[in-house]
Amino acid sequence: MRISDDKIDEVRNAADIIEVISGYVQLKKRGKNYLGLCPFHIEKTPSFTVSAEKQMYHCFGCGKGGNIFTFLMEIDKVSFVEAVRSLASKAGINIPEESRPATEEQTEFENYYTVCRFAGMHFFRNLTESDEGKEALQYFYKRGFTDETIRTFGLGYAMNSWDAFVIKAQAEGFKTEDITKVGLARVRDDGSLYDYFRGRTMFPIFSIQGRVIGFGARKMREDDAIAGKYINSPESPLYDKSRVLYGLFHSKEFIRQEDNALMVEGYADLISLYQAGIQNVVASSGTALTDAQLKLIGRYSKNLTLVYDADSAGSSATVRGIDLALEHDLNVRVVELPEGDDPDSFVQKHGGNEFRERLANAVSFIDFKAKQFQRSGAFTTAEVKTQAVRSLVQSIAKMKDELKRNFYVKDVAEKYEVYESLLYRELERAFAQEKRTTRADSISKSTFVQRQSEADKPLAPEMKPIPPEEHDILKLILDGNSDIIQYIFSNISLLQFTDERMRKLAQFVLDWCDEHGTIDIPALVSEMEDSEMRNTVTELVLSPDELRSDWEKMEKEIDKPEPIRIAKDAIIAFRRKAIHQEREENKRLQEEAKKQNLDVKPYQYREMELYKMLKQLEELKN
């Protein structure tokens, strides 16, 4: 059975959309609303708006919007029922179990999550309960991991068998397509399945909300035919390596508290630091930093500290992401470890306190890059020194904050005895080069988009802009004032809406209002299956309370427009548009009558009537 409307209302009223979304997005108060970087698309200027009053969100960049339930559905890829249950659990609200198996209503993503959760539990039991798993368990103990740490991170073991997991999963009723889709098994030529992970220690990878979405697996045996000490789950509907940071689920609150994200390379590095009490840490899993990963970090802190392991190619790749981090407006510092050490081995040898001392003495990215240049002998000749200093200036150019850039320019000038004026000229060159590159990319992209648009034009016609009067009428209706709604629809009908989207939306809202007796926008949004309609509602509700620029044509000057005044002007605009359309049609008919030598007086009389009606409308405006 479905969750009752009363229970849904109870959960929605108990949950705070600001608190929930803050778990994913770093929000800052702007007036009566909150603003942040949209979690649904890459952006550098915040356009994601959340209203505590309306309990709704809308991104004015990508257009996505909704309420607290739709947010969880979009970002966690769960069903409405699961979103409600998740919020209910946090609020301590009991929701009766459904009378039929949950799998009957599960979405594909829910099936994938269920398979991954089962796999995590299966690998954990292999580690802690099987004889074969004892060797892997001892390996973890030798690395210094405690039982509590093993449980916290859900560590496990995949049996050294071709089909141990597949047999267990199929016995539990999981579908072949779900097992293979999340990368836990592969299909042979004869159609049979075999385990993707075999004879390896397992590190579950969690989503930000703590759901298993993939695995990392470490080699245990010399006869393991798979190349590489570590392998990860392949790309799947749940797991995109470039958009995931290992350990973020465990560390996000500590990152907020410390206002600093510590970046390491591997699973063991993170776990060792976390166990030592350094818990504001995430891992890049040995890959170069990506836009999506840096965007994730920026939700929780603007301070990023990289841990550099001189012997690791993976860490070198991470350090190459410094410029990218600067573009994301992050403050970047670097901790350098002694040669031969990684965070895991350093903590095992010296303990967490000494690592904290290293962390406290982290250097700026400028000092770190300069040290790297010195090691390579870059400051031995004037020519190479010029290249090194130019590289530092190019990094500074990535910063958005002009004041911050000036301080760094001054710092470089003092350290390397270079005139600031010369560095500023280099900075201008770097800006110019960046603009040329961006412009070239933009032209290339726009050319591709134009060609793609032309190819798709018959299938996807361009949407017409919403008429301003219809936009504002809908905005008034969604405000829920019954007197205003009655006034509007006693003067115009739904048939007068020229935009089909607005007409359908107005009909939906009015039907909902007739059924419930009032307008509750968050509840109304929950019942909208059409995402485009839902996005339109949130845009209308959360857009600034001001007249559209098109209304300037009405020659009205309204500093603080009242709802009844906007409604009146909108109705006038509706009627004026209808009169103009009829005048055009009347003119066309009159011209045809002339050509056929017919009497044109009826059309002339009708033109006079229409003109008179137009004059009366103008008088109503005053």
Coordinates of C-alpha atoms in Angstrom, one line a residue:
M1 CA 0.0 0.0 0.0
R2 CA 1.1 3.6 -0.6
I3 CA 2.1 6.0 2.1
S4 CA -0.9 8.0 3.3
D5 CA -1.1 11.7 2.5
D6 CA -1.3 12.5 6.2
K7 CA 2.1 10.7 6.7
I8 CA 3.6 12.4 3.8
D9 CA 2.5 15.8 5.1
E10 CA 3.8 14.9 8.6
V11 CA 7.2 14.0 7.1
R12 CA 7.4 17.1 4.9
N13 CA 6.4 19.4 7.8
A14 CA 9.0 17.8 10.1
A15 CA 11.9 18.0 7.6
D16 CA 13.9 21.2 7.0
I17 CA 14.8 21.6 3.4
I18 CA 17.8 23.9 4.3
E19 CA 19.2 21.3 6.6
V20 CA 18.8 18.4 4.1
I21 CA 20.2 20.3 1.1
S22 CA 23.1 21.6 3.2
G23 CA 24.2 18.0 3.4
Y24 CA 25.0 18.3 -0.4
V25 CA 25.4 22.0 -1.1
Q26 CA 27.2 24.8 0.8
L27 CA 24.4 27.3 1.2
K28 CA 24.7 31.0 2.1
K29 CA 21.8 33.2 3.1
R30 CA 20.9 35.8 0.6
G31 CA 18.0 37.9 1.7
K32 CA 15.1 35.6 2.6
N33 CA 16.5 32.7 0.6
Y34 CA 19.7 30.6 0.5
L35 CA 22.1 30.4 -2.4
G36 CA 24.7 27.8 -3.5
L37 CA 26.3 26.0 -6.4
C38 CA 23.9 23.7 -8.1
P39 CA 24.5 20.0 -7.4
F40 CA 22.9 19.0 -10.7
H41 CA 25.3 20.7 -13.1
I42 CA 28.7 22.3 -13.1
E43 CA 28.6 26.0 -12.4
K44 CA 31.0 28.6 -11.0
T45 CA 28.5 31.3 -10.2
P46 CA 25.8 30.2 -7.7
S47 CA 22.3 30.1 -9.2
F48 CA 20.8 27.4 -7.0
T49 CA 18.1 29.0 -4.8
V50 CA 16.5 27.4 -1.7
S51 CA 13.5 28.9 0.1
A52 CA 13.0 28.0 3.8
E53 CA 9.6 29.7 3.7
K54 CA 8.4 27.8 0.7
Q55 CA 10.4 24.6 1.4
M56 CA 11.4 24.5 -2.3
Y57 CA 14.5 24.9 -4.5
H58 CA 15.1 26.0 -8.0
C59 CA 18.3 26.4 -10.1
F60 CA 18.1 29.4 -12.4
G61 CA 21.0 27.9 -14.3
C62 CA 19.8 24.5 -15.4
G63 CA 16.1 24.9 -14.5
K64 CA 15.7 22.0 -12.1
G65 CA 13.4 22.6 -9.2
G66 CA 11.1 20.9 -6.6
N67 CA 10.6 20.2 -3.0
I68 CA 12.5 18.2 -0.3
F69 CA 11.3 14.9 -1.7
T70 CA 12.2 15.6 -5.4
F71 CA 15.6 16.8 -4.3
L72 CA 16.4 13.5 -2.7
M73 CA 14.9 11.6 -5.6
E74 CA 17.1 13.5 -8.1
I75 CA 20.4 13.5 -6.2
D76 CA 20.2 10.0 -4.7
K77 CA 18.3 8.4 -7.6
V78 CA 15.6 6.9 -5.4
S79 CA 11.8 6.6 -5.6
F80 CA 9.4 9.0 -4.0
V81 CA 8.5 6.3 -1.4
E82 CA 12.2 5.8 -0.4
A83 CA 12.8 9.5 -0.2
V84 CA 9.8 9.8 2.2
R85 CA 11.0 6.9 4.3
S86 CA 14.6 8.3 4.5
L87 CA 13.3 11.6 5.8
A88 CA 10.9 9.9 8.1
S89 CA 13.6 7.8 9.6
K90 CA 15.7 10.9 10.4
A91 CA 12.7 12.7 11.9
G92 CA 11.8 9.7 14.1
I93 CA 8.4 9.2 12.3
N94 CA 7.2 5.6 12.0
I95 CA 5.8 4.6 8.6
P96 CA 4.2 1.2 8.4
E97 CA 5.8 -1.3 6.0
E98 CA 4.1 -1.9 2.7
S99 CA 2.0 -5.0 2.5
R100 CA 3.6 -6.2 -0.7
P101 CA 7.3 -6.8 -1.4
A102 CA 9.2 -3.5 -1.9
T103 CA 10.8 -4.9 -5.1
E104 CA 7.4 -4.5 -6.9
E105 CA 7.8 -0.8 -6.8
Q106 CA 11.5 -0.4 -6.8
T107 CA 13.0 1.7 -9.6
E108 CA 16.1 0.5 -11.5
F109 CA 18.3 2.6 -9.3
E110 CA 16.8 1.1 -6.1
N111 CA 17.6 -2.4 -7.5
Y112 CA 21.2 -1.3 -8.2
Y113 CA 21.6 0.1 -4.7
T114 CA 20.1 -3.1 -3.2
V115 CA 22.5 -5.3 -5.1
C116 CA 25.5 -3.2 -4.0
R117 CA 24.3 -3.2 -0.4
F118 CA 24.0 -7.0 -0.5
A119 CA 27.5 -7.3 -2.0
G120 CA 29.0 -5.2 0.7
M121 CA 27.4 -7.3 3.4
H122 CA 28.4 -10.5 1.6
F123 CA 32.1 -9.4 1.4
F124 CA 32.1 -8.3 5.0
R125 CA 30.8 -11.7 6.1
N126 CA 33.4 -13.4 4.0
L127 CA 36.1 -11.4 5.9
T128 CA 34.8 -12.0 9.4
E129 CA 33.1 -15.4 9.2
S130 CA 34.9 -17.6 6.6
D131 CA 38.1 -19.5 7.0
E132 CA 39.4 -18.2 3.7
G133 CA 38.7 -14.6 4.8
K134 CA 41.0 -15.0 7.9
E135 CA 44.1 -14.3 5.8
A136 CA 42.5 -11.0 4.6
L137 CA 41.4 -10.1 8.1
Q138 CA 45.0 -10.6 9.3
Y139 CA 46.2 -8.4 6.5
F140 CA 44.0 -5.6 7.8
Y141 CA 45.2 -6.2 11.3
K142 CA 48.8 -5.9 10.2
R143 CA 48.0 -2.6 8.6
G144 CA 46.9 -1.4 12.0
F145 CA 43.1 -1.4 11.3
T146 CA 41.0 -2.1 14.3
D147 CA 37.7 -4.1 14.3
E148 CA 35.8 -0.8 14.8
T149 CA 37.6 0.7 11.7
I150 CA 36.8 -2.4 9.7
R151 CA 33.1 -2.1 10.6
T152 CA 33.0 1.7 10.0
F153 CA 34.3 1.4 6.5
G154 CA 32.6 -2.0 5.8
L155 CA 35.8 -3.7 4.7
G156 CA 35.5 -7.1 3.2
Y157 CA 36.9 -10.0 1.2
A158 CA 35.9 -11.5 -2.2
M159 CA 36.4 -15.2 -2.3
N160 CA 39.1 -16.6 -4.6
S161 CA 36.4 -18.2 -6.8
W162 CA 35.0 -17.6 -10.2
D163 CA 31.3 -17.6 -9.1
A164 CA 31.0 -17.4 -5.3
F165 CA 29.3 -14.1 -5.3
V166 CA 27.2 -14.8 -8.4
I167 CA 25.8 -18.0 -6.9
K168 CA 25.0 -16.3 -3.6
A169 CA 23.4 -13.3 -5.3
Q170 CA 21.2 -15.4 -7.7
A171 CA 20.1 -17.6 -4.7
E172 CA 18.9 -14.4 -3.1
G173 CA 16.8 -13.6 -6.2
F174 CA 18.9 -10.8 -7.7
K175 CA 18.5 -10.4 -11.5
T176 CA 21.4 -11.1 -13.8
E177 CA 21.1 -7.7 -15.5
D178 CA 21.3 -5.9 -12.1
I179 CA 24.4 -7.8 -11.0
T180 CA 26.2 -7.1 -14.2
K181 CA 25.0 -3.5 -14.5
V182 CA 26.7 -2.4 -11.3
G183 CA 29.9 -4.3 -12.3
L184 CA 29.8 -7.1 -9.8
A185 CA 29.8 -9.8 -12.5
R186 CA 30.6 -10.2 -16.2
V187 CA 29.1 -12.4 -18.9
R188 CA 31.0 -15.1 -20.7
D189 CA 30.5 -15.9 -24.4
D190 CA 28.2 -18.8 -23.4
G191 CA 26.0 -16.5 -21.4
S192 CA 27.1 -17.6 -17.9
L193 CA 28.3 -15.2 -15.3
Y194 CA 31.6 -14.9 -13.4
D195 CA 32.6 -12.7 -10.4
Y196 CA 34.4 -9.5 -11.3
F197 CA 36.2 -9.4 -7.9
R198 CA 38.1 -12.5 -6.9
G199 CA 40.6 -13.2 -4.1
R200 CA 40.9 -9.5 -3.1
T201 CA 40.3 -7.4 0.0
M202 CA 37.3 -5.1 -0.6
F203 CA 36.8 -1.4 0.1
P204 CA 33.2 -0.4 -0.4
I205 CA 32.7 3.0 -2.0
F206 CA 29.9 5.0 -0.5
S207 CA 27.7 7.8 -1.8
I208 CA 27.5 11.0 0.1
Q209 CA 24.4 9.6 1.9
G210 CA 26.2 6.4 2.8
R211 CA 24.9 4.0 0.2
V212 CA 27.3 1.5 -1.4
I213 CA 27.8 2.4 -5.1
G214 CA 30.9 0.5 -6.0
F215 CA 34.1 -1.2 -4.7
G216 CA 37.9 -0.9 -4.7
A217 CA 39.7 -4.2 -4.4
R218 CA 43.4 -4.8 -3.4
K219 CA 45.5 -7.7 -4.7
M220 CA 46.2 -10.4 -2.1
R221 CA 47.9 -13.1 -4.2
E222 CA 50.9 -13.2 -6.4
D223 CA 49.1 -15.5 -8.9
D224 CA 46.3 -12.9 -9.4
A225 CA 46.2 -12.5 -13.2
I226 CA 44.6 -9.1 -13.1
A227 CA 47.2 -6.3 -13.5
G228 CA 47.4 -3.6 -10.9
K229 CA 47.5 -3.6 -7.1
Y230 CA 44.1 -2.0 -7.0
I231 CA 41.1 -2.3 -9.3
N232 CA 37.8 -0.4 -9.0
S233 CA 34.3 -1.2 -10.0
P234 CA 33.7 -0.3 -13.7
E235 CA 31.6 2.7 -14.5
S236 CA 27.9 2.1 -13.8
P237 CA 24.6 3.9 -13.3
L238 CA 25.7 4.4 -9.7
Y239 CA 29.4 4.8 -9.9
D240 CA 31.3 7.5 -11.9
K241 CA 34.9 7.6 -10.6
S242 CA 35.4 11.2 -11.7
R243 CA 32.4 12.4 -9.6
V244 CA 33.2 10.4 -6.4
L245 CA 35.5 11.1 -3.5
Y246 CA 36.3 8.0 -1.3
G247 CA 35.4 8.6 2.3
L248 CA 33.4 11.8 1.8
F249 CA 30.4 10.2 3.5
H250 CA 32.4 9.6 6.7
S251 CA 34.3 12.9 6.6
K252 CA 31.9 15.6 5.4
E253 CA 30.9 16.8 8.8
F254 CA 34.5 16.9 10.0
I255 CA 35.4 18.9 6.9
R256 CA 32.8 21.4 7.8
Q257 CA 34.0 21.6 11.4
E258 CA 37.6 22.0 10.4
D259 CA 36.8 24.1 7.4
N260 CA 39.4 22.2 5.5
A261 CA 39.4 19.1 3.2
L262 CA 42.5 17.0 3.4
M263 CA 43.1 15.1 0.1
V264 CA 45.1 11.9 0.0
E265 CA 45.5 9.3 -2.7
G266 CA 44.4 5.8 -1.6
Y267 CA 41.9 3.9 0.5
A268 CA 44.5 2.8 3.1
D269 CA 45.9 6.4 3.4
L270 CA 42.4 7.7 4.3
I271 CA 41.5 4.9 6.7
S272 CA 44.8 5.2 8.6
L273 CA 44.4 9.0 9.0
Y274 CA 40.7 8.6 10.0
Q275 CA 41.6 6.0 12.6
A276 CA 44.3 8.3 14.0
G277 CA 41.7 11.0 14.6
I278 CA 42.4 13.1 11.4
Q279 CA 38.9 12.7 10.0
N280 CA 38.5 15.7 7.6
V281 CA 40.0 13.6 4.9
V282 CA 39.0 12.3 1.4
A283 CA 40.7 10.2 -1.2
S284 CA 41.0 10.7 -5.0
S285 CA 41.6 7.0 -5.5
G286 CA 44.8 7.7 -7.4
T287 CA 43.3 9.8 -10.2
A288 CA 43.8 13.5 -11.2
L289 CA 41.3 15.8 -9.6
T290 CA 38.2 16.6 -11.7
D291 CA 35.8 19.5 -11.9
A292 CA 33.1 17.4 -10.3
Q293 CA 35.3 16.3 -7.4
L294 CA 36.4 19.8 -6.7
K295 CA 32.8 21.0 -6.8
L296 CA 32.0 18.3 -4.2
I297 CA 34.8 19.6 -1.9
G298 CA 33.6 23.2 -2.4
R299 CA 30.2 22.3 -0.9
Y300 CA 31.8 21.7 2.5
S301 CA 34.9 24.0 2.6
K302 CA 36.8 26.4 0.4
N303 CA 40.1 25.2 1.9
L304 CA 41.9 22.2 0.3
T305 CA 45.1 20.7 1.6
L306 CA 46.8 18.2 -0.7
V307 CA 49.1 15.5 0.8
Y308 CA 52.0 15.1 -1.6
D309 CA 53.8 11.7 -1.7
A310 CA 57.0 12.2 -3.7
D311 CA 57.2 8.6 -4.8
S312 CA 53.6 8.3 -6.1
A313 CA 52.6 8.9 -9.7
G314 CA 49.0 9.2 -8.5
S315 CA 49.9 12.0 -6.1
S316 CA 51.8 13.8 -8.9
A317 CA 48.6 13.6 -10.9
T318 CA 46.6 15.1 -7.9
V319 CA 49.1 17.9 -7.6
R320 CA 48.6 18.7 -11.3
G321 CA 45.1 19.6 -10.3
I322 CA 46.3 22.6 -8.3
D323 CA 45.4 25.1 -11.1
L324 CA 42.0 23.4 -11.5
A325 CA 41.4 23.8 -7.7
L326 CA 42.3 27.5 -8.0
E327 CA 39.7 27.9 -10.8
H328 CA 37.1 26.6 -8.4
D329 CA 38.0 29.4 -5.9
L330 CA 39.6 26.9 -3.4
N331 CA 42.5 28.0 -1.2
V332 CA 45.1 25.4 -1.8
R333 CA 47.9 24.3 0.5
V334 CA 50.2 21.3 0.4
V335 CA 51.7 18.9 3.0
E336 CA 54.8 17.2 1.8
L337 CA 55.9 13.9 3.4
P338 CA 59.4 12.5 3.7
E339 CA 60.6 10.5 0.7
G340 CA 59.5 6.9 0.9
D341 CA 56.4 7.7 3.0
D342 CA 52.7 7.9 2.2
P343 CA 50.1 9.0 4.7
D344 CA 49.4 5.4 5.7
S345 CA 53.1 4.5 6.4
F346 CA 53.8 7.9 8.0
V347 CA 51.0 7.5 10.5
Q348 CA 52.0 3.9 11.3
K349 CA 55.6 5.0 12.0
H350 CA 55.1 8.4 13.6
G351 CA 51.5 8.6 14.8
G352 CA 48.7 11.0 14.2
N353 CA 50.1 13.9 16.3
E354 CA 53.2 14.2 14.2
F355 CA 51.1 14.2 11.1
R356 CA 49.0 17.0 12.6
E357 CA 52.2 19.0 13.0
R358 CA 52.9 18.5 9.3
L359 CA 49.4 19.6 8.5
A360 CA 49.8 22.7 10.6
N361 CA 52.9 23.6 8.6
A362 CA 51.4 23.1 5.2
V363 CA 52.8 25.5 2.6
S364 CA 51.0 27.6 0.0
F365 CA 50.8 26.2 -3.5
I366 CA 53.2 29.0 -4.6
D367 CA 55.9 27.8 -2.2
F368 CA 55.3 24.1 -3.1
K369 CA 55.5 24.7 -6.9
A370 CA 58.6 26.8 -6.4
K371 CA 60.2 24.0 -4.3
Q372 CA 59.5 21.6 -7.1
F373 CA 61.1 23.9 -9.6
Q374 CA 64.2 24.3 -7.4
R375 CA 64.5 20.5 -7.1
S376 CA 64.5 20.2 -10.9
G377 CA 67.2 22.9 -11.2
A378 CA 64.9 25.5 -12.6
F379 CA 66.5 28.4 -10.8
T380 CA 70.1 27.7 -12.1
T381 CA 69.7 29.8 -15.3
A382 CA 67.9 33.0 -16.2
E383 CA 66.0 31.3 -19.0
V384 CA 64.6 28.4 -16.9
K385 CA 63.9 30.8 -13.9
T386 CA 61.8 32.9 -16.3
Q387 CA 59.7 29.8 -17.2
A388 CA 59.3 28.9 -13.5
V389 CA 58.1 32.4 -12.4
R390 CA 55.8 32.6 -15.5
S391 CA 54.3 29.2 -14.4
L392 CA 53.6 30.6 -10.9
V393 CA 52.0 33.7 -12.4
Q394 CA 49.8 31.5 -14.7
S395 CA 48.6 29.7 -11.6
I396 CA 47.8 33.0 -9.8
A397 CA 45.8 34.0 -12.9
K398 CA 43.4 31.1 -12.2
M399 CA 42.2 32.9 -9.1
K400 CA 38.9 34.8 -9.3
D401 CA 39.6 37.0 -6.2
E402 CA 41.5 40.1 -7.4
L403 CA 42.7 41.0 -3.9
K404 CA 44.0 37.5 -3.3
R405 CA 45.8 37.6 -6.7
N406 CA 47.5 40.9 -5.7
F407 CA 48.8 39.4 -2.5
Y408 CA 50.3 36.4 -4.3
V409 CA 51.9 38.6 -7.0
K410 CA 53.5 40.7 -4.2
D411 CA 54.7 37.5 -2.6
V412 CA 56.3 36.1 -5.8
A413 CA 57.9 39.5 -6.5
E414 CA 59.6 39.7 -3.1
K415 CA 60.8 36.0 -3.1
Y416 CA 62.3 36.1 -6.6
E417 CA 63.3 39.7 -6.8
V418 CA 61.1 40.6 -9.7
Y419 CA 59.3 43.9 -10.3
E420 CA 55.6 43.7 -9.5
S421 CA 54.9 45.7 -12.7
L422 CA 56.5 42.9 -14.8
L423 CA 54.5 40.2 -13.0
Y424 CA 51.3 42.2 -13.6
R425 CA 52.1 42.4 -17.3
E426 CA 52.6 38.6 -17.2
L427 CA 49.2 38.3 -15.4
E428 CA 47.5 40.3 -18.2
R429 CA 49.1 38.0 -20.8
A430 CA 47.8 35.0 -18.9
F431 CA 44.3 36.6 -18.8
A432 CA 44.4 37.3 -22.5
Q433 CA 45.5 33.7 -23.3
E434 CA 42.7 32.4 -21.1
K435 CA 40.2 34.5 -22.9
R436 CA 41.5 33.3 -26.3
T437 CA 41.3 29.7 -25.2
T438 CA 37.9 30.1 -23.7
R439 CA 36.6 32.0 -26.8
A440 CA 38.0 29.2 -29.1
D441 CA 36.4 26.6 -26.9
S442 CA 33.1 28.6 -26.9
I443 CA 33.1 29.0 -30.7
S444 CA 33.9 25.3 -31.2
K445 CA 31.2 24.3 -28.7
S446 CA 28.6 26.8 -30.2
T447 CA 29.3 25.5 -33.7
F448 CA 28.7 22.0 -32.6
V449 CA 25.6 23.0 -30.7
Q450 CA 24.3 24.9 -33.7
R451 CA 24.9 21.9 -36.0
Q452 CA 23.4 19.5 -33.5
S453 CA 20.4 21.9 -33.1
E454 CA 19.9 22.0 -36.9
A455 CA 20.1 18.2 -37.1
D456 CA 17.6 17.8 -34.2
K457 CA 15.3 20.7 -35.2
P458 CA 12.5 18.6 -36.6
L459 CA 12.5 16.4 -33.5
A460 CA 13.0 19.1 -30.9
P461 CA 11.5 22.5 -31.9
E462 CA 12.7 25.5 -30.0
M463 CA 10.4 26.5 -27.1
K464 CA 8.7 29.8 -27.4
P465 CA 9.1 32.3 -24.5
I466 CA 6.2 32.5 -22.0
P467 CA 4.1 35.6 -22.5
P468 CA 4.8 37.9 -19.6
E469 CA 1.1 38.4 -18.6
E470 CA 0.6 34.6 -18.5
H471 CA 3.8 34.2 -16.5
D472 CA 2.6 36.7 -13.9
I473 CA -0.9 35.3 -13.8
L474 CA 0.5 31.9 -12.9
K475 CA 2.7 33.5 -10.3
L476 CA -0.3 35.1 -8.7
I477 CA -2.3 31.8 -8.8
L478 CA 0.6 30.0 -7.1
D479 CA 0.6 32.6 -4.3
G480 CA -2.7 31.0 -3.3
N481 CA -4.8 34.1 -2.6
S482 CA -8.3 32.8 -3.2
D483 CA -9.7 36.4 -3.8
I484 CA -7.1 37.1 -6.4
I485 CA -7.7 33.7 -8.1
Q486 CA -11.5 34.3 -8.2
Y487 CA -10.9 37.8 -9.6
I488 CA -8.6 36.5 -12.3
F489 CA -10.9 33.7 -13.6
S490 CA -14.0 35.8 -13.4
N491 CA -12.4 38.0 -16.1
I492 CA -10.5 35.5 -18.2
S493 CA -10.7 31.8 -19.0
L494 CA -8.1 29.1 -19.4
L495 CA -8.8 29.1 -23.1
Q496 CA -7.3 32.6 -23.4
F497 CA -3.9 31.3 -22.4
T498 CA -1.8 31.1 -25.6
D499 CA 1.1 29.1 -24.1
E500 CA 0.1 25.5 -23.8
R501 CA 2.5 24.9 -20.8
M502 CA 0.9 27.7 -18.8
R503 CA -2.6 26.5 -19.7
K504 CA -1.9 23.0 -18.5
L505 CA -0.2 24.2 -15.4
A506 CA -3.1 26.6 -14.6
Q507 CA -5.5 23.7 -15.1
F508 CA -3.5 21.4 -12.8
V509 CA -3.3 24.0 -10.0
L510 CA -7.0 24.9 -10.2
D511 CA -8.0 21.2 -10.1
W512 CA -5.7 20.6 -7.2
C513 CA -7.2 23.7 -5.4
D514 CA -10.7 22.5 -6.0
E515 CA -9.9 19.1 -4.6
H516 CA -8.0 20.3 -1.5
G517 CA -9.6 23.6 -0.9
T518 CA -6.3 25.5 -0.7
I519 CA -2.9 25.7 -2.5
D520 CA 0.0 24.0 -0.7
I521 CA 2.9 24.3 -3.2
P522 CA 5.4 21.7 -1.8
A523 CA 2.5 19.2 -1.6
L524 CA 1.3 20.1 -5.1
V525 CA 4.9 19.7 -6.5
S526 CA 5.0 16.2 -5.0
E527 CA 2.1 15.1 -7.2
M528 CA 3.5 16.5 -10.4
E529 CA 4.8 13.7 -12.6
D530 CA 5.8 16.1 -15.3
S531 CA 9.3 17.4 -14.4
E532 CA 9.1 20.3 -16.8
M533 CA 5.9 21.5 -15.1
R534 CA 7.5 21.1 -11.7
N535 CA 10.5 23.1 -12.8
T536 CA 8.2 25.8 -14.1
V537 CA 6.4 26.0 -10.8
T538 CA 9.6 26.4 -8.7
E539 CA 10.9 29.0 -11.1
L540 CA 7.6 31.0 -10.8
V541 CA 7.5 30.7 -7.0
L542 CA 11.2 31.5 -6.3
S543 CA 11.9 34.1 -9.0
P544 CA 12.2 37.7 -7.7
D545 CA 8.9 39.4 -6.9
E546 CA 9.2 42.0 -9.7
L547 CA 7.5 42.8 -13.0
R548 CA 8.9 41.2 -16.1
S549 CA 10.8 43.5 -18.4
D550 CA 8.2 43.0 -21.0
W551 CA 5.7 44.9 -18.9
E552 CA 7.5 48.1 -19.6
K553 CA 5.5 48.2 -22.9
M554 CA 2.5 48.8 -20.8
E555 CA 4.0 52.1 -19.7
K556 CA 3.2 51.5 -16.1
E557 CA 5.3 52.7 -13.2
I558 CA 4.7 50.5 -10.2
D559 CA 7.4 50.6 -7.5
K560 CA 6.0 47.9 -5.3
P561 CA 3.3 46.1 -7.3
E562 CA 0.3 44.8 -5.4
P563 CA -1.1 41.4 -6.4
I564 CA -4.5 42.9 -7.4
R565 CA -2.8 45.5 -9.5
I566 CA -0.7 42.9 -11.3
A567 CA -3.8 40.8 -11.9
K568 CA -5.7 43.8 -13.3
D569 CA -2.8 44.7 -15.7
A570 CA -2.4 41.1 -16.8
I571 CA -6.1 40.8 -17.6
I572 CA -5.9 44.1 -19.6
A573 CA -2.9 42.6 -21.4
F574 CA -4.9 39.4 -22.2
R575 CA -7.8 41.5 -23.6
R576 CA -5.5 43.8 -25.5
K577 CA -3.8 40.9 -27.2
A578 CA -7.2 39.4 -28.2
I579 CA -8.3 42.8 -29.6
H580 CA -5.1 43.2 -31.6
Q581 CA -5.5 39.7 -33.0
E582 CA -9.1 40.3 -34.0
R583 CA -8.1 43.6 -35.6
E584 CA -5.5 41.8 -37.7
E585 CA -8.0 39.2 -38.8
N586 CA -10.6 41.9 -39.5
K587 CA -8.1 43.8 -41.6
R588 CA -7.3 40.7 -43.6
L589 CA -11.0 40.0 -44.3
Q590 CA -11.5 43.6 -45.3
E591 CA -8.7 43.4 -47.9
E592 CA -10.2 40.2 -49.3
A593 CA -13.6 41.8 -49.6
K594 CA -12.0 44.7 -51.5
K595 CA -10.4 42.4 -54.0
Q596 CA -13.8 40.7 -54.6
N597 CA -15.7 44.0 -54.9
L598 CA -17.8 43.2 -51.8
D599 CA -19.2 45.6 -49.2
V600 CA -16.5 46.5 -46.7
K601 CA -18.6 48.6 -44.4
P602 CA -19.2 45.8 -41.9
Y603 CA -15.5 45.4 -41.4
Q604 CA -15.0 49.2 -41.1
Y605 CA -17.7 49.3 -38.4
R606 CA -16.1 46.3 -36.6
E607 CA -12.7 48.2 -36.7
M608 CA -14.3 51.2 -35.1
E609 CA -15.8 49.0 -32.3
L610 CA -12.5 47.3 -31.7
Y611 CA -10.7 50.6 -31.6
K612 CA -13.2 51.8 -29.1
M613 CA -12.8 48.7 -26.9
L614 CA -9.0 49.3 -27.0
K615 CA -9.5 52.9 -25.9
Q616 CA -11.6 51.7 -23.0
L617 CA -8.9 49.3 -21.9
E618 CA -6.4 52.2 -21.9
E619 CA -8.7 54.1 -19.6
L620 CA -8.8 51.2 -17.2
K621 CA -5.1 51.4 -16.9
N622 CA -5.2 54.8 -15.3

